[in-house]
């Protein structure tokens, strides 16, 4: 059965801290891994990773995929209170259905 | 519209009632997805449409759940004889490519509470 596991499930930090969120996956016909940020309702897209070892960066956020170890991390440097959200990791499968298989998410709280 | 819209945003139903949840995808998006997100959990796949064709409904939890997209645009998720365990946020997402799509754009969701 396809599985995506995120850790930690929740994290509380102070503004300015750096955090690393983890995502491991066991998914058949894996194609790519996606990270989303969910603040209120709609998850908003952050990154899509398809190739191993290539870091994607957007401002203070960066992410990388290791297809050998079936693992991805999302880094946030110099955290701000606006980074408080649930971060979701999802695996996209190739062939057949186009569905995403999500993890449970990491709830990040950044305190001032 | 600019993004995926869903209505209603909130729905309270008595157990046993039927409900209908609407999704308006981004204009021109071929693929449409429904997900169910229980409290404290990640979204779980329900069903997928490519245009008007429902290509995967393997995630629908029971035959009380039914989805349609008759003209390949707006979609409706119907839940018959609602039960308490149906309480969740129902997310709709759309994407622009019919195969090999990656980025799915999500709507704000409909929070369903079954009393």
Coordinates of N, CA and C in Angstrom, one line a residue, chain A residues 31-32 34 36 45 48 92-93 96-100, chain B residues 2-5 23-35 45 47-52 55 69 72-73 75 91-107:
Chain A
X31 N 6.6 9.2 -9.4 CA 7.1 10.1 -10.4 C 7.7 11.4 -9.8
X32 N 7.0 12.0 -8.9 CA 7.6 13.2 -8.3 C 7.0 13.4 -6.9
X34 N 5.8 16.4 -4.2 CA 5.3 17.8 -4.1 C 5.2 18.3 -2.6
X36 N 3.3 21.2 -0.2 CA 2.3 22.2 -0.2 C 2.3 22.9 1.2
X45 N 0.8 25.4 -3.5 CA 1.9 24.7 -4.0 C 3.2 25.4 -3.7
X48 N 7.9 21.1 -6.6 CA 7.8 19.8 -7.2 C 9.2 19.3 -7.5
X92 N 3.4 11.9 -6.2 CA 2.6 11.8 -7.5 C 3.1 10.6 -8.2
X93 N 2.1 9.8 -8.6 CA 2.4 8.5 -9.3 C 2.2 8.6 -10.8
X96 N -1.8 5.5 -15.0 CA -3.1 5.4 -14.4 C -3.6 6.7 -13.8
X97 N -4.1 6.6 -12.6 CA -4.7 7.8 -12.0 C -3.6 8.9 -11.7
X98 N -4.1 10.1 -11.8 CA -3.1 11.2 -11.6 C -3.1 11.7 -10.1
X99 N -3.5 10.8 -9.2 CA -3.8 11.3 -7.8 C -2.5 11.5 -7.1
X100 N -2.6 12.4 -6.1 CA -1.5 12.6 -5.1 C -1.8 11.8 -3.8
Chain B
X2 N -10.1 33.2 -11.3 CA -8.7 33.1 -11.1 C -8.2 31.8 -10.5
X3 N -9.1 31.2 -9.7 CA -8.7 30.0 -9.0 C -9.8 29.0 -8.9
X4 N -9.6 27.9 -8.2 CA -10.6 26.9 -8.0 C -11.6 27.5 -6.9
X5 N -12.9 27.4 -7.2 CA -13.8 27.8 -6.2 C -14.7 26.7 -5.8
X23 N -17.8 22.2 -7.2 CA -16.5 22.7 -7.5 C -16.4 23.3 -8.9
X24 N -15.9 24.5 -9.0 CA -15.6 25.2 -10.2 C -14.1 25.2 -10.4
X25 N -13.6 24.4 -11.4 CA -12.1 24.4 -11.5 C -11.7 25.6 -12.3
X26 N -10.3 25.8 -12.4 CA -9.8 26.8 -13.2 C -10.2 26.6 -14.6
X27 N -10.6 27.6 -15.3 CA -11.1 27.5 -16.7 C -10.0 26.9 -17.6
X28 N -10.5 25.8 -18.3 CA -9.6 25.1 -19.2 C -8.8 24.0 -18.6
X29 N -8.9 23.8 -17.3 CA -8.2 22.7 -16.7 C -8.9 21.4 -17.0
X30 N -8.2 20.4 -17.5 CA -8.7 19.2 -18.0 C -9.0 18.2 -16.8
X31 N -8.1 18.2 -15.9 CA -8.2 17.3 -14.8 C -8.8 17.9 -13.5
X32 N -9.6 17.1 -12.9 CA -10.3 17.6 -11.6 C -10.3 16.4 -10.6
X33 N -10.0 16.8 -9.4 CA -9.8 15.8 -8.3 C -10.6 16.2 -7.1
X34 N -11.1 15.2 -6.4 CA -11.8 15.4 -5.1 C -10.9 14.7 -4.0
X35 N -10.7 15.4 -2.9 CA -10.0 14.8 -1.8 C -10.9 15.1 -0.5
X45 N -7.3 11.0 -1.4 CA -7.9 11.0 -2.7 C -9.3 10.3 -2.7
X47 N -11.6 10.8 -5.9 CA -11.9 10.5 -7.3 C -11.3 11.5 -8.3
X48 N -11.1 11.1 -9.5 CA -10.4 11.9 -10.5 C -11.2 11.9 -11.9
X49 N -11.3 13.1 -12.5 CA -11.9 13.2 -13.8 C -10.9 13.8 -14.8
X50 N -11.0 13.3 -16.0 CA -10.3 13.9 -17.1 C -11.4 14.3 -18.0
X51 N -11.6 15.6 -18.2 CA -12.8 16.1 -18.8 C -14.0 15.6 -18.2
X52 N -14.9 15.0 -18.9 CA -16.2 14.5 -18.2 C -16.0 13.1 -17.8
X55 N -12.1 8.8 -14.4 CA -11.2 7.7 -14.6 C -10.8 6.9 -13.4
X69 N -19.2 15.1 -13.5 CA -18.7 16.3 -14.1 C -19.2 16.3 -15.6
X72 N -17.6 18.4 -18.3 CA -16.1 18.5 -18.3 C -15.6 19.8 -17.7
X73 N -16.5 20.5 -16.9 CA -16.1 21.7 -16.2 C -16.4 21.6 -14.8
X75 N -17.9 20.4 -11.3 CA -18.1 19.0 -10.8 C -19.0 19.1 -9.5
X91 N -12.0 18.8 -0.4 CA -11.1 19.7 -1.3 C -11.3 19.3 -2.7
X92 N -11.4 20.3 -3.6 CA -11.4 20.0 -5.0 C -10.1 20.6 -5.6
X93 N -9.5 20.0 -6.5 CA -8.3 20.5 -7.2 C -8.4 20.3 -8.7
X94 N -7.7 21.2 -9.4 CA -7.7 21.0 -10.9 C -6.3 21.2 -11.4
X95 N -6.0 20.6 -12.5 CA -4.7 20.8 -13.1 C -4.9 20.9 -14.7
X96 N -3.9 21.4 -15.3 CA -4.1 21.8 -16.7 C -3.8 20.8 -17.7
X97 N -3.0 19.7 -17.3 CA -2.7 18.7 -18.3 C -3.4 17.4 -18.1
X98 N -3.7 16.7 -19.2 CA -4.6 15.6 -19.0 C -3.7 14.3 -18.6
X99 N -2.4 14.4 -18.9 CA -1.6 13.3 -18.4 C -0.3 13.8 -17.9
X100 N 0.3 13.1 -17.0 CA 1.6 13.6 -16.5 C 1.5 14.9 -15.7
X101 N 0.3 15.2 -15.3 CA 0.2 16.5 -14.6 C 0.9 16.4 -13.2
X102 N 1.4 17.5 -12.7 CA 2.0 17.5 -11.4 C 1.3 18.5 -10.5
X103 N 1.3 19.7 -10.9 CA 0.8 20.7 -9.9 C -0.7 20.8 -10.0
X104 N -1.3 20.5 -8.8 CA -2.7 20.6 -8.7 C -3.0 21.8 -7.9
X105 N -4.0 22.6 -8.4 CA -4.4 23.8 -7.7 C -5.7 23.5 -6.9
X106 N -5.6 23.8 -5.6 CA -6.7 23.5 -4.7 C -7.7 24.6 -4.5
X107 N -8.9 24.3 -4.3 CA -9.9 25.2 -3.8 C -9.9 25.3 -2.3

